[in-house]
mmCIF file of C-alpha atoms in Angstrom:
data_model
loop_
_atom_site.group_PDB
_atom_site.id
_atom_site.type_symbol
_atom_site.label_atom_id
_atom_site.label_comp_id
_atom_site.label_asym_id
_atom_site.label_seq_id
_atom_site.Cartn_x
_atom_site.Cartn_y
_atom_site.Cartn_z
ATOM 1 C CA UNK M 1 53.682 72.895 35.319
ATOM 2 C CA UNK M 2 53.573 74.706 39.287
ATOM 3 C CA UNK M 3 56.413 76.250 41.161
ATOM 4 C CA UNK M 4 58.438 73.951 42.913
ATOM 5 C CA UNK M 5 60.057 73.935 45.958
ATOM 6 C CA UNK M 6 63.756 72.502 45.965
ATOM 7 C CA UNK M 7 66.527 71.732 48.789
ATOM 8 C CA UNK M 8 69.891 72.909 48.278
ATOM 9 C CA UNK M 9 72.513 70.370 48.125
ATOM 10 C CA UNK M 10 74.771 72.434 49.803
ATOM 11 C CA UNK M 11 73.274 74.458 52.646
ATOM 12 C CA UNK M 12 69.868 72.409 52.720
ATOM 13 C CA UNK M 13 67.376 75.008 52.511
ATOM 14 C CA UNK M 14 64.484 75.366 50.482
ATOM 15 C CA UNK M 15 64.291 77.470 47.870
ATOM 16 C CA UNK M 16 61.380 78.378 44.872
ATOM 17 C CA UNK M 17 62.399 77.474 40.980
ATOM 18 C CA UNK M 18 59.380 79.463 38.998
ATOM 19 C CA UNK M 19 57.440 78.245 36.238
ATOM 20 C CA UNK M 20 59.504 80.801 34.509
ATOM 21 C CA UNK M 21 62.989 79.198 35.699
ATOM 22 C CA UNK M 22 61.577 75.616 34.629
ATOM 23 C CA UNK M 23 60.447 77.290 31.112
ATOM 24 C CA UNK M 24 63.988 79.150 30.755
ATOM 25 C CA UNK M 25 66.079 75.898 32.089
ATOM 26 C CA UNK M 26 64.475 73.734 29.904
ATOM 27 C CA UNK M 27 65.100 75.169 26.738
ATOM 28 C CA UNK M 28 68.193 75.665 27.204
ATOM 29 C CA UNK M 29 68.874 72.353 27.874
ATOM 30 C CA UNK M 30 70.230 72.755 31.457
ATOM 31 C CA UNK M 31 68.830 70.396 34.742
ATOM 32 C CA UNK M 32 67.327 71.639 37.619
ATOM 33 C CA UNK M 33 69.443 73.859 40.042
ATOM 34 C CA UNK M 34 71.135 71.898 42.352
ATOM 35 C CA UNK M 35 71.987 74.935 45.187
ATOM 36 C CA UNK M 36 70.116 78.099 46.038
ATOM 37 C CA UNK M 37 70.645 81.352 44.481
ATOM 38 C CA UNK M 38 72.749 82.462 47.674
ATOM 39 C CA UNK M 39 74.957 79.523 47.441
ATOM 40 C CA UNK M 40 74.959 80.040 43.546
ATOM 41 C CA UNK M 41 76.368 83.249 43.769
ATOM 42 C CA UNK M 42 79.280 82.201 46.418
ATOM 43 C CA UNK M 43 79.966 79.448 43.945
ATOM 44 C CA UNK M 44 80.799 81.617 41.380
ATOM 45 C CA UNK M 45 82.622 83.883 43.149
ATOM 46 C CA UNK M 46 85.056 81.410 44.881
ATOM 47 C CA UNK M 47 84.980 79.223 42.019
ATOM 48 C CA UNK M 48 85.893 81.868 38.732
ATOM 49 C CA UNK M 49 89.266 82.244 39.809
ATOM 50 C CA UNK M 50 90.242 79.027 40.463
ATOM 51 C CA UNK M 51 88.743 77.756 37.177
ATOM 52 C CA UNK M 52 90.644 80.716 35.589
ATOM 53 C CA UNK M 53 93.862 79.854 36.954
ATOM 54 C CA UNK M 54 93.797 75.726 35.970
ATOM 55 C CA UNK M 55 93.294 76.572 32.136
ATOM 56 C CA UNK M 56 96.104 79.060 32.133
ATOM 57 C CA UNK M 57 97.750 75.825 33.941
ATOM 58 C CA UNK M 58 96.954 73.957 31.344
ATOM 59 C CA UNK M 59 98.086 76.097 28.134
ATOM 60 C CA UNK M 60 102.012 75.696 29.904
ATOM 61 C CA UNK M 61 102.049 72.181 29.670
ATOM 62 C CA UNK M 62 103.837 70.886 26.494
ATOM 63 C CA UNK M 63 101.853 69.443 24.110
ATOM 64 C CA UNK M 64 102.438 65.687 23.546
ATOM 65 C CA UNK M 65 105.115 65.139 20.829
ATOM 66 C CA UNK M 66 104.055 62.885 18.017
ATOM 67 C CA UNK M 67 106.185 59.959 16.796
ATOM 68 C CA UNK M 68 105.221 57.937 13.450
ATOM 69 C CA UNK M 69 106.243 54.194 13.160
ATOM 70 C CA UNK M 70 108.291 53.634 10.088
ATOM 71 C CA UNK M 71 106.573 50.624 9.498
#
């Protein structure tokens, strides 16, 4: 196993995933990252809140009412 050098899939630029990445990604059971770490961390600072605020959409929707045949 070497260092390898990856292209971000959102800003294109190359960017170094260690031996010690590949060894920590792996057994965790995660793929290969897909962006760069600079693009990682916008991600997850635009991203949070908006994941945040669609569960708390979803706990107000009514749960789906169950209805047993008499059959």
């Amino acid at each position: 196993m070497r260092d390898q050098t990856l292209y971000c899939i959102q800003c294109d630029s190359p960017f170094t995933f260690t031996v010690a990445q590949q060894k920590r990604v792996k057994s965790q059971g995660f793929d290969a990252p897909k962006r760069c770490p600079e693009c990682r961390k916008h991600k997850q600072k635009s991203g949070n809140s908006e994941s945040r605020r669609k569960k708390r959409n979803r706990r107000d929707v009514e749960p789906w009412e169950i209805i047993e045949d008499d059959d």
